[in-house]
XYZ file of C-alpha atoms in Angstrom:
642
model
C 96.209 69.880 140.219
C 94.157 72.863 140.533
C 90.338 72.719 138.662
C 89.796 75.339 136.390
C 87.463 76.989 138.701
C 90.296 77.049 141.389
C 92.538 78.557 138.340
C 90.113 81.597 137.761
C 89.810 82.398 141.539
C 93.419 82.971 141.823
C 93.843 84.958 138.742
C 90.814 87.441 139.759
C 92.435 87.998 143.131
C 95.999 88.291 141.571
C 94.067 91.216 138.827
C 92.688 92.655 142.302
C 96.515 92.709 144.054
C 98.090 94.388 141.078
C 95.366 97.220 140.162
C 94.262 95.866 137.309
C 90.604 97.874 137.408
C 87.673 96.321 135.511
C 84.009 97.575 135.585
C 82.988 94.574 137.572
C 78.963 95.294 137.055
C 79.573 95.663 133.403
C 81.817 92.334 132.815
C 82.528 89.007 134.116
C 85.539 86.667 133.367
C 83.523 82.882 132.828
C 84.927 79.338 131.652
C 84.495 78.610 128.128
C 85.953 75.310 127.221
C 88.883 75.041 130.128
C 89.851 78.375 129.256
C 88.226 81.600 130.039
C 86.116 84.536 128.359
C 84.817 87.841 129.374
C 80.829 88.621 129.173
C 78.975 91.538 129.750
C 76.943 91.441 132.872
C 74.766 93.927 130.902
C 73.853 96.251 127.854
C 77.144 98.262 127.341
C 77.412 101.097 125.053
C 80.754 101.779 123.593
C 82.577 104.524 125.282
C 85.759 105.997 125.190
C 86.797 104.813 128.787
C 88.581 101.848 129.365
C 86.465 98.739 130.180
C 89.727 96.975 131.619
C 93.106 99.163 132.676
C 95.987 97.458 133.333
C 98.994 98.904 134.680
C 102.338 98.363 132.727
C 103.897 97.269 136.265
C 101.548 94.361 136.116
C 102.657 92.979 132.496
C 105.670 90.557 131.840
C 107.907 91.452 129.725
C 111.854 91.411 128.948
C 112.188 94.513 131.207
C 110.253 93.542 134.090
C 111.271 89.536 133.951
C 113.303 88.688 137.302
C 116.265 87.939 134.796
C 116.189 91.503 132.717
C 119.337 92.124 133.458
C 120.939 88.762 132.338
C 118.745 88.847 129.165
C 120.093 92.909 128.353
C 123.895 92.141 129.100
C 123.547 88.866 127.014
C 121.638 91.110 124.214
C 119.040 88.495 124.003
C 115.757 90.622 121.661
C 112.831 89.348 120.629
C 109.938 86.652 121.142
C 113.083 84.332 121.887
C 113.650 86.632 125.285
C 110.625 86.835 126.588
C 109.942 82.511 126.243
C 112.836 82.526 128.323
C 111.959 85.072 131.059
C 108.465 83.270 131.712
C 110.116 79.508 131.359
C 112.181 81.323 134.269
C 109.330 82.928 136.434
C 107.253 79.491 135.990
C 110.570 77.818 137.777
C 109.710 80.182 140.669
C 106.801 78.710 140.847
C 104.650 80.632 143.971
C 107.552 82.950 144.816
C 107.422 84.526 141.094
C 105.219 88.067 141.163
C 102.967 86.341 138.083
C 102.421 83.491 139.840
C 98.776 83.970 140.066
C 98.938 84.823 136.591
C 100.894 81.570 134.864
C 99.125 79.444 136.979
C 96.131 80.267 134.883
C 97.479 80.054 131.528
C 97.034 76.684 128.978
C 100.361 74.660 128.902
C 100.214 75.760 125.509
C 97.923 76.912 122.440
C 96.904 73.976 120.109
C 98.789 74.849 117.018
C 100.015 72.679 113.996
C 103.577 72.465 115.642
C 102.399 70.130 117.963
C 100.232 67.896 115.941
C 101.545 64.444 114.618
C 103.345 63.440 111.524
C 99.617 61.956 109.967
C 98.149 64.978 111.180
C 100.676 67.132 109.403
C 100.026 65.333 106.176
C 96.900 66.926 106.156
C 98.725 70.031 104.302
C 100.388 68.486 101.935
C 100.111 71.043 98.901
C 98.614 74.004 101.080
C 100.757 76.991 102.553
C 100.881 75.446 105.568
C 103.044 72.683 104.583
C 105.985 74.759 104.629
C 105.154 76.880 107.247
C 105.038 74.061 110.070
C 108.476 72.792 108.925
C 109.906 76.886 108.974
C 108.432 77.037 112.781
C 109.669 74.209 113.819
C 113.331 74.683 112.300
C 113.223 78.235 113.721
C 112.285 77.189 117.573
C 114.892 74.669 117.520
C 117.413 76.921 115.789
C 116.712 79.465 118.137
C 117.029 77.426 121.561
C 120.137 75.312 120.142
C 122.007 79.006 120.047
C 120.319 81.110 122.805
C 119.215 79.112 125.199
C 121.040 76.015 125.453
C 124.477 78.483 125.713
C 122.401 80.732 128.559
C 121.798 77.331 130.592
C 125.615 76.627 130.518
C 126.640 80.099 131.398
C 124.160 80.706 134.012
C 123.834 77.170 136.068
C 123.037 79.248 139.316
C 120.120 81.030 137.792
C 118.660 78.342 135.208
C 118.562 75.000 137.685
C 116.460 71.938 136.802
C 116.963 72.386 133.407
C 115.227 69.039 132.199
C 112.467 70.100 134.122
C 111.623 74.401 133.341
C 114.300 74.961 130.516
C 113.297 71.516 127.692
C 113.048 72.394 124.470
C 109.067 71.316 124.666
C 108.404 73.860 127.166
C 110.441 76.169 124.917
C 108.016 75.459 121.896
C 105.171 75.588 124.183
C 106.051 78.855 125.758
C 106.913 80.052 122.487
C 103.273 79.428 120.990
C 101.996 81.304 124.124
C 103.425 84.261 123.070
C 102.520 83.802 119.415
C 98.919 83.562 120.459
C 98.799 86.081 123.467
C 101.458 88.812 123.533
C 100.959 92.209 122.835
C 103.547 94.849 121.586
C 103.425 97.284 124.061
C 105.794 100.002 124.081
C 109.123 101.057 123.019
C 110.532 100.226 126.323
C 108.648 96.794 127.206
C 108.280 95.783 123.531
C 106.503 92.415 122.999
C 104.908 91.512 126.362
C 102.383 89.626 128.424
C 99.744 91.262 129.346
C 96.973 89.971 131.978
C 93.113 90.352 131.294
C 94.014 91.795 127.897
C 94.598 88.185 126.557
C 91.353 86.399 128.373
C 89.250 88.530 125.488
C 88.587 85.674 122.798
C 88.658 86.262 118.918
C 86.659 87.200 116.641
C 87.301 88.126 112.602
C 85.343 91.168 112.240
C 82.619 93.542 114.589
C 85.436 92.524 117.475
C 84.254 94.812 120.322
C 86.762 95.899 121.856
C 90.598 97.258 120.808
C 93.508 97.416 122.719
C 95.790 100.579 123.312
C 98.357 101.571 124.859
C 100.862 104.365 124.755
C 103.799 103.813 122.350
C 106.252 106.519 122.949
C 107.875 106.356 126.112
C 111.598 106.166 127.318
C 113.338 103.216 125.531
C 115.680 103.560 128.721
C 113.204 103.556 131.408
C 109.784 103.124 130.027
C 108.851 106.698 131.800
C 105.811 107.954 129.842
C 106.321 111.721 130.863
C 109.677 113.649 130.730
C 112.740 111.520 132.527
C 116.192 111.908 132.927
C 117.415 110.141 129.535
C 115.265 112.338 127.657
C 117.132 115.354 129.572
C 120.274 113.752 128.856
C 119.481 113.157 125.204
C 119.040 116.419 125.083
C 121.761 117.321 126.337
C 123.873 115.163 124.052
C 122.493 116.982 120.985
C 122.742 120.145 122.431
C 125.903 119.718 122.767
C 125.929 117.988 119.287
C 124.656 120.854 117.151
C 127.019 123.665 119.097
C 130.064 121.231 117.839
C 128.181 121.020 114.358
C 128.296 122.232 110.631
C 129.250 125.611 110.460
C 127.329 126.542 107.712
C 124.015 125.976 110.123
C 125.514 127.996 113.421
C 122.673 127.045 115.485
C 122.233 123.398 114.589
C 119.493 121.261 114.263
C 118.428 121.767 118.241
C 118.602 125.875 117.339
C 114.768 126.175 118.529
C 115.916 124.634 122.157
C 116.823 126.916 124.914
C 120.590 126.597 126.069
C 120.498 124.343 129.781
C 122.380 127.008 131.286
C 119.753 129.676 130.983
C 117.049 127.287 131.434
C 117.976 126.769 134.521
C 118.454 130.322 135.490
C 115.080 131.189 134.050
C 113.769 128.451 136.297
C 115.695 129.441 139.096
C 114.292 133.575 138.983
C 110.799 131.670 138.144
C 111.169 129.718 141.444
C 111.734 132.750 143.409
C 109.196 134.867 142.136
C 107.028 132.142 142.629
C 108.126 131.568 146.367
C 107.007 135.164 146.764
C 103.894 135.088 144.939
C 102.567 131.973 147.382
C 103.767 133.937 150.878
C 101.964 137.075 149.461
C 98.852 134.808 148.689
C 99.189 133.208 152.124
C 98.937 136.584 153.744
C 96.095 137.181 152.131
C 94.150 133.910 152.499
C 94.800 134.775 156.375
C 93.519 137.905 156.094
C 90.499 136.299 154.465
C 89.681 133.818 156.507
C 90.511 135.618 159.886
C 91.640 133.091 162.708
C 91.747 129.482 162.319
C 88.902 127.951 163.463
C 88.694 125.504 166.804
C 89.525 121.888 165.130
C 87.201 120.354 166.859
C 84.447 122.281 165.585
C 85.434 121.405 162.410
C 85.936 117.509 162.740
C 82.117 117.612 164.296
C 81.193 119.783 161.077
C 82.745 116.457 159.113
C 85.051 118.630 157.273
C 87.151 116.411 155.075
C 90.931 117.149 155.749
C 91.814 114.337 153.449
C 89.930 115.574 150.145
C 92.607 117.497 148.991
C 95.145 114.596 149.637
C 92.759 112.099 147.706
C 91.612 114.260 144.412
C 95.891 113.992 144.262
C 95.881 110.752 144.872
C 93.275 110.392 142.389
C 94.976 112.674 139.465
C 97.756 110.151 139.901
C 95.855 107.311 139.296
C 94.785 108.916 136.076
C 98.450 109.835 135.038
C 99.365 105.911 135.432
C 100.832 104.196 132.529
C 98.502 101.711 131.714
C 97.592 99.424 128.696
C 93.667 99.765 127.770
C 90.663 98.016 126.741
C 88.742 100.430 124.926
C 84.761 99.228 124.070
C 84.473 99.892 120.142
C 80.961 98.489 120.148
C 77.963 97.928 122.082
C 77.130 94.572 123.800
C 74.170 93.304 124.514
C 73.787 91.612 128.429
C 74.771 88.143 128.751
C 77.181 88.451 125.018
C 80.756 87.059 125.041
C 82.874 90.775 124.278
C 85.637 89.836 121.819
C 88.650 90.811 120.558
C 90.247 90.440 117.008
C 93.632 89.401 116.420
C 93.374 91.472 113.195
C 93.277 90.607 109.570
C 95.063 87.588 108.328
C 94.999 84.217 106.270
C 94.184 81.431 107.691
C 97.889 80.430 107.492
C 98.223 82.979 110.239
C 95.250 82.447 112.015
C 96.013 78.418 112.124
C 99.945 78.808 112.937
C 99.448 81.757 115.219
C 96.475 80.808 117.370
C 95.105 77.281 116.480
C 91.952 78.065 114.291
C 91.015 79.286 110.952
C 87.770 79.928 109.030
C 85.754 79.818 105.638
C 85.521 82.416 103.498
C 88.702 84.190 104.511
C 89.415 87.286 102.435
C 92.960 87.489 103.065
C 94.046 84.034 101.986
C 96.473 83.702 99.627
C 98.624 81.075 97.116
C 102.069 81.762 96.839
C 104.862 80.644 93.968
C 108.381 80.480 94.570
C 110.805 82.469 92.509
C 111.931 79.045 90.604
C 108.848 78.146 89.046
C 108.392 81.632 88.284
C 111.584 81.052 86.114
C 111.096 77.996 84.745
C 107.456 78.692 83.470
C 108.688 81.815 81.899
C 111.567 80.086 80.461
C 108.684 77.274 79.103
C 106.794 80.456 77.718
C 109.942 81.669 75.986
C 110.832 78.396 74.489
C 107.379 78.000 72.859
C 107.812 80.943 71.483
C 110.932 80.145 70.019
C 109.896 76.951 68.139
C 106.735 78.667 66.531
C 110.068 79.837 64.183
C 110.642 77.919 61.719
C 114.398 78.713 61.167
C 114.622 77.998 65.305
C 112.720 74.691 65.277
C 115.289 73.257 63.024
C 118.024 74.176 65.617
C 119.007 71.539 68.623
C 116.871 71.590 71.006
C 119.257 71.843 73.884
C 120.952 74.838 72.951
C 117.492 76.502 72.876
C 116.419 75.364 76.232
C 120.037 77.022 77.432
C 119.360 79.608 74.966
C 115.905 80.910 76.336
C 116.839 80.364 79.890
C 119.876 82.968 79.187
C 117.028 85.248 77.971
C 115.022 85.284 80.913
C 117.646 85.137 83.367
C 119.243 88.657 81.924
C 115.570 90.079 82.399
C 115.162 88.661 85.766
C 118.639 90.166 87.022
C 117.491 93.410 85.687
C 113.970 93.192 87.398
C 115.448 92.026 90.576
C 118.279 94.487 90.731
C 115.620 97.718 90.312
C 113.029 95.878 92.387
C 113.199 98.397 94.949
C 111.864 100.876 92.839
C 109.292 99.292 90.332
C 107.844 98.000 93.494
C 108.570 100.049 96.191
C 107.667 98.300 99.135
C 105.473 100.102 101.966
C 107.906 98.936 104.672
C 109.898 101.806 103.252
C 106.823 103.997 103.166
C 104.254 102.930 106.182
C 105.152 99.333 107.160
C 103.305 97.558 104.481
C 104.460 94.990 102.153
C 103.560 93.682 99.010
C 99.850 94.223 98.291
C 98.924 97.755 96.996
C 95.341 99.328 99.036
C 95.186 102.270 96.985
C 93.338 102.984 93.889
C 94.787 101.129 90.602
C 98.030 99.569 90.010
C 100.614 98.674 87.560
C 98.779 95.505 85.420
C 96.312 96.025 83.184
C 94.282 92.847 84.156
C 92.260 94.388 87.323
C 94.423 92.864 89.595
C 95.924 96.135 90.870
C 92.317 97.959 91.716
C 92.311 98.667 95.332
C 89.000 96.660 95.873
C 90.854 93.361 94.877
C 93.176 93.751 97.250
C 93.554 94.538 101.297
C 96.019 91.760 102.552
C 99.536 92.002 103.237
C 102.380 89.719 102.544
C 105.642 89.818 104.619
C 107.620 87.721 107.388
C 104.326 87.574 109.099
C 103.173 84.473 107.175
C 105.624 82.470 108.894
C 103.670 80.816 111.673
C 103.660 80.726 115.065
C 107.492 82.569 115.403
C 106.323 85.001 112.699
C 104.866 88.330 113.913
C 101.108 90.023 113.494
C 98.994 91.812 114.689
C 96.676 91.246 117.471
C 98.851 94.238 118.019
C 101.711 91.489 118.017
C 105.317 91.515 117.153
C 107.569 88.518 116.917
C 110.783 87.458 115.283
C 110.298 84.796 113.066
C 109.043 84.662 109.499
C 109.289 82.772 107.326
C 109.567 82.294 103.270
C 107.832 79.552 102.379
C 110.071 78.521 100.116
C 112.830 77.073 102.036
C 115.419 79.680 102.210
C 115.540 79.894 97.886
C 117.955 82.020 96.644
C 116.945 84.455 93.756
C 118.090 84.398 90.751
C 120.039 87.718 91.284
C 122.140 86.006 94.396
C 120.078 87.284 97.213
C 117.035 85.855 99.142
C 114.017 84.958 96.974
C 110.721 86.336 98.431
C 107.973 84.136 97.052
C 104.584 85.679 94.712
C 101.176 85.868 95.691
C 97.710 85.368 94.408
C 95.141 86.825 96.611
C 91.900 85.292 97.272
C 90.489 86.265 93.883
C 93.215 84.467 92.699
C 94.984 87.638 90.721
C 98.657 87.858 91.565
C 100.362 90.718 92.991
C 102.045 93.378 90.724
C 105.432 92.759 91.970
C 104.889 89.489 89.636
C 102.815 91.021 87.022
C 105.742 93.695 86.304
C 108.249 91.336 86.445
C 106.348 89.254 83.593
C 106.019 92.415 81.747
C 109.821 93.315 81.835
C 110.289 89.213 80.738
C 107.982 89.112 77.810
C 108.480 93.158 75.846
C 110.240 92.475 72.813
C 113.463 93.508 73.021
C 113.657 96.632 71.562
C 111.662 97.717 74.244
C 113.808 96.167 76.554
C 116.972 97.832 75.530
C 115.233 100.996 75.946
C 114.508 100.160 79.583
C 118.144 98.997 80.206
C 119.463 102.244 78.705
C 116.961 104.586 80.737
C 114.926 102.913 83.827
C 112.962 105.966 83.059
C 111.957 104.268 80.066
C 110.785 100.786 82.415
C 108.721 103.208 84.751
C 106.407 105.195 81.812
C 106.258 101.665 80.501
C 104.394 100.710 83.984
C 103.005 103.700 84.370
C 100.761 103.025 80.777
C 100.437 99.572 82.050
C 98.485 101.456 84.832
C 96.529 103.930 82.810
C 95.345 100.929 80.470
C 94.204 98.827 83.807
C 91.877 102.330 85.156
C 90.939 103.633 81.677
C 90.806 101.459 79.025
C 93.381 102.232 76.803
C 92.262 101.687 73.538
C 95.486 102.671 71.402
C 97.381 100.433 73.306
C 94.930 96.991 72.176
C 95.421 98.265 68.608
C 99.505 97.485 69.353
C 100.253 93.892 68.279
C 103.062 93.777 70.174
C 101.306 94.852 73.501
C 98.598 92.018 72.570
C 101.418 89.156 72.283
C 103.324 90.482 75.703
C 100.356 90.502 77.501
C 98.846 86.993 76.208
C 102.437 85.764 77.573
C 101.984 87.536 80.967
C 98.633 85.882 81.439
C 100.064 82.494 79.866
C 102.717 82.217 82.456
C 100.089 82.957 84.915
C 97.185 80.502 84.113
C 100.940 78.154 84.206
C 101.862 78.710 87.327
C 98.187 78.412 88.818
C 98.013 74.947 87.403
C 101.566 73.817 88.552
C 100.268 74.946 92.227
C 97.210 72.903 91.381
C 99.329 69.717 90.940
C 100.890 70.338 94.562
C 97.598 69.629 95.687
C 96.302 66.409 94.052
C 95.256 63.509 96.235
C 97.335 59.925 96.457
C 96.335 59.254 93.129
C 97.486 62.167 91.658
C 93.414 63.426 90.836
C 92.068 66.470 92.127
C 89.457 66.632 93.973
C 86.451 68.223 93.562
C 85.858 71.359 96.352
C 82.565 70.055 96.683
C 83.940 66.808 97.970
C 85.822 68.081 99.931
C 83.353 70.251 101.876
C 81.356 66.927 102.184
C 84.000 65.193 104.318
C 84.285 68.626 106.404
C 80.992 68.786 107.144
C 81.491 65.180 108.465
C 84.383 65.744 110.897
C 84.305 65.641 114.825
C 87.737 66.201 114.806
C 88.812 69.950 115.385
C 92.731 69.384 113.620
C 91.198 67.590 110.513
C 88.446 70.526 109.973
C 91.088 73.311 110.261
C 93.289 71.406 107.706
C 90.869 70.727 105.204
C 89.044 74.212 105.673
C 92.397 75.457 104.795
C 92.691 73.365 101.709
C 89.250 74.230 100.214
C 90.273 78.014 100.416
C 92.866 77.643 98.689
C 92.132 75.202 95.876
C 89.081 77.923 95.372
C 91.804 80.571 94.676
C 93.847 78.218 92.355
C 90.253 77.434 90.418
C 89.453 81.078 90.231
C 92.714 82.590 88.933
C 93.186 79.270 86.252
C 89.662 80.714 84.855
C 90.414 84.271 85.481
C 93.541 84.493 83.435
C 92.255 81.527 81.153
C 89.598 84.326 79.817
C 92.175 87.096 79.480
C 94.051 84.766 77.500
C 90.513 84.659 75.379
C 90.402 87.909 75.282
C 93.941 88.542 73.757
C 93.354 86.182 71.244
C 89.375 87.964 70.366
C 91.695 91.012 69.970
C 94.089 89.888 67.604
C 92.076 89.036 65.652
C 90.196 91.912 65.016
C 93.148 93.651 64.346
C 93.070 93.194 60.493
C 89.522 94.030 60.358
C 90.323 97.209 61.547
C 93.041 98.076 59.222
C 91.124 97.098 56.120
C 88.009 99.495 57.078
C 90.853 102.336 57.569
C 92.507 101.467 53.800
C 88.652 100.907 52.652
């Protein structure tokens, strides 16, 4: 087996064979731990220019795999494809065009996926519990239908299948391309690309970016005008002549008609052809006769230049993915990338490390506790009656859970547009960045927030950034239904431990009395103003609004349910003996650890049992303050009678 010195020798000269073009005085690929890094040979100021370009013939992807064509007339998409195409060119072994590549890569990234049943147990309570069971459930789901079926149908092309094609390669692959892969273009889609993935990680100040452009043929993957895109136009052309008559040219009216085009450029040829032999006479005329040749060869006259500055305009025209330095380096400094901004969930599942202090962490509650706490809430309320108490105590268990499943159903059903998610906007999800919100308990102002919530979270099959883009997410729920018949999407708490409107709304529509909620089911109109106080109160301070008794008692309910939920999470994270333990413990016996898995896991743990403390005293105080404010209330109406 080759050493890892042996391993970086035949990479650099594979980079060298397939024009990948690095400033070699500025940077240096080294060995960091049995894997690689690149350095900076010396001070580098950011620039604009690539530091690394590497051609897009020179990536591996589900176009340029030696089975593309088997993976498009099988319709095989995704992460999924691609694990498949390089489980295939590893078979190859030395006759595959990446040879020199693979051979350098890790058998696999150390994720959670891989670690043993004791090690797992390490996340019992944290978001990571569930996410290690969704990954592993979705690799094997996904190789039980695709791949297994592909082997069977394709024994000529997939041969030693116990050897290149096991499901543990399959996971291992799989986690390659969770930790490596870049999403390229709209033609290569999620790929591998070489040199771009020896740049390590670093949260924040990474120095350099990756880029690449985007838009190319889907068809072909031509950057600059190609035939499909002629034929596309075509097609509409034709499209919009065959259109709605009330609009007689048609969408494409601003395009010129092929027919003419090509006459134009047929006249513009020939004028053209006449234009160069007139300015050939003339150069002759100019330059009088042609000079001996081998007067010119001793005068070293170049005959070439012309052919190279071409040559050279080409190279510039290449398609190429680029590392662009973002900020300066200092000689002898490890240059880093950054896999982007993400929870340590991610970070863990993903690529096999996480870290303190992480502002996008997060605590999430399924949909059914989110029920059954309000339903508790509801219940309480009930039996402060006197006339209510006295009835059985079943029929008002059944009788509040009615209650908040009718205001659930309505919630859920106009979802969509009390929280409009930014997927339907700008591909965001649940977390709003801008200024305010819809709660009136700070949890909406922009500065509280900055992480997003969506299939991402799911682990090393999910997708990210990194400039990433995989299948897989995952709910960490287990699949839950909602209580409106579709898929429940769970609720978050960021790291400050507020949660997200989406819940804070859906508390609101639960807890208005329900006069107010008639209103909303008669108008959504209604439901919106509602929010769009809610909003007004959070950024201004709505005074009116404290005076209401009403308001008071909803929103002492929406932070009740709140500070509820908190604690239930906190149980889910209690030790053997059902005790918490202290953070401060718990740092202790991570500052003890040798052992990289255990530190992750626990590091994970303390970030999020700091959330569940902060938002059980966060909304423990607004609860404080509801009650401080109720009870001024009649002070303030006797000094108005007075």
């Amino acid at each position: 087996m080759a050493s890892t010195k042996e391993k970086l020798a035949t990479l650099i000269e594979w980079f060298n064979d397939n024009e990948i073009v690095w400033d070699k005085e500025a940077i240096e690929i080294k060995i960091v731990n049995d894997s690689f890094g690149v350095f900076a040979l010396k001070d580098i100021t950011s620039s604009e220019k690539p530091l690394v370009k590497i051609p897009k013939t020179a990536i591996l992807s589900i176009q340029t795999t030696g089975i593309a064509n088997v993976l498009e007339d099988e319709k095989i998409a995704g992460s999924c494809s691609l694990a498949i195409g390089i489980m295939y060119e590893l078979a190859q072994g030395k006759n595959s065009p990446w040879y020199g590549y693979l051979q350098a890569l890790p058998l696999s990234e150390d994720l959670p996926v891989f670690w043993s049943d004791e090690e797992k147990s390490w996340f019992k309570g944290t978001e990571m519990e569930n996410a290690v069971h969704n990954d592993l459930a979705d690799l094997n789901d996904d190789y039980q239908a695709i791949v297994v079926p592909l082997l069977e149908e394709y024994p000529y092309i997939f041969k030693n299948t116990d050897e290149f094609y096991s499901f543990d390669l399959f996971c291992r692959i799989s986690t390659l391309i969770s930790s490596r892969a870049f999403e390229v273009d709209a033609f290569h889609e999620t790929a591998m690309v070489p040199f771009a993935d020896i740049f390590n990680h670093r949260s924040g100040n990474e120095h350099v970016h990756f880029t690449t452009d985007f838009e190319v043929c889907e068809a072909c993957g031509e950057l600059e005008y190609c035939e499909h895109e002629y034929l596309k136009y075509l097609e509409h052309g034709s499209d919009a002549e065959s259109g709605d008559e009330d609009d007689e040219e048609g969408e494409w009216s601003d395009m010129e008609d092929p027919d003419d085009s090509m006459s134009q450029a047929s006249d513009i040829s020939l004028k053209s052809e006449e234009q160069d032999k007139d300015n050939e006479e003339d150069e002759e005329e100019d330059e009088g006769p042609l000079e001996d040749l081998e007067e010119l060869e001793n005068a070293d006259i170049n005959f070439w230049k012309k052919d190279q500055e071409e040559k050279e305009e080409e190279e510039e025209k290449k398609d190429t993915c680029d590392m662009i330095l973002e900020e300066d380096v200092k000689k002898g400094e490890e240059i880093f990338n950054t896999y982007g901004d993400h929870p340590n969930i991610v970070l863990l599942s993903k690529y096999g490390f996480c870290h303190d202090n992480n502002k996008n962490d997060y605590i999430s509650v399924g949909q059914d506790l989110v029920f059954s706490a309000c339903a508790e809430a509801v219940l309480n309320e009930m039996l402060k009656d006197k006339k209510a108490a006295k009835q059985d105590k079943d029929e008002l268990v059944e009788e509040a859970a009615e209650r908040v499943q009718e205001r659930f159903e309505y919630f859920l059903t106009h979802e969509s547009i009390f929280c409009p998610k930014e997927d339907d906007e700008d591909d965001h999800d649940d977390y709003d960045d801008g200024e305010g919100g819809c709660c009136d308990d700070g949890c909406c102002d922009g500065e509280e927030h900055g992480h997003e919530h969506g299939e991402e979270e799911g682990g090393c099959c999910g997708g990210d950034d990194h400039d990433h883009d995989h299948d897989h997410g995952h709910d960490e729920e287990d699949e839950e239904e909602d209580h409106h018949g579709g898929k429940a999407q769970p609720y978050f708490a960021n790291v400050e431990g507020l949660f997200e409107d989406g819940i804070m709304l859906l508390l609101h529509v639960v807890f208005v009395n329900d006069r107010t909620f008639e209103k909303f089911k008669e108008d959504i109109g209604e439901a919106l103003n509602y929010f769009e106080r809610l909003a007004d109160e959070s950024q201004n301070g709505d005074k009116k609004s404290r005076k209401n008794t009403e308001h008071l008692r909803t929103k002492k309910l929406v932070y009740t349910v709140c500070k509820r939920l908190s604690e239930l999470r906190k149980k889910e994270y209690m030790d053997d003996k059902e005790e918490w333990t202290p953070i401060e413990k718990d740092i202790e016996l991570r500052d003890k650890i040798t052992n990289n898995r255990h530190y992750y896991a626990l590091t994970c743990r303390i970030s999020e049992k700091k959330i569940i403390e902060k938002s059980i005293e966060y909304y423990d105080s607004r609860i404080k303050s509801c009650d401080i404010e109720a009870a001024e209330q009649p002070k303030t109406r006797k000094k108005q009678k007075n």
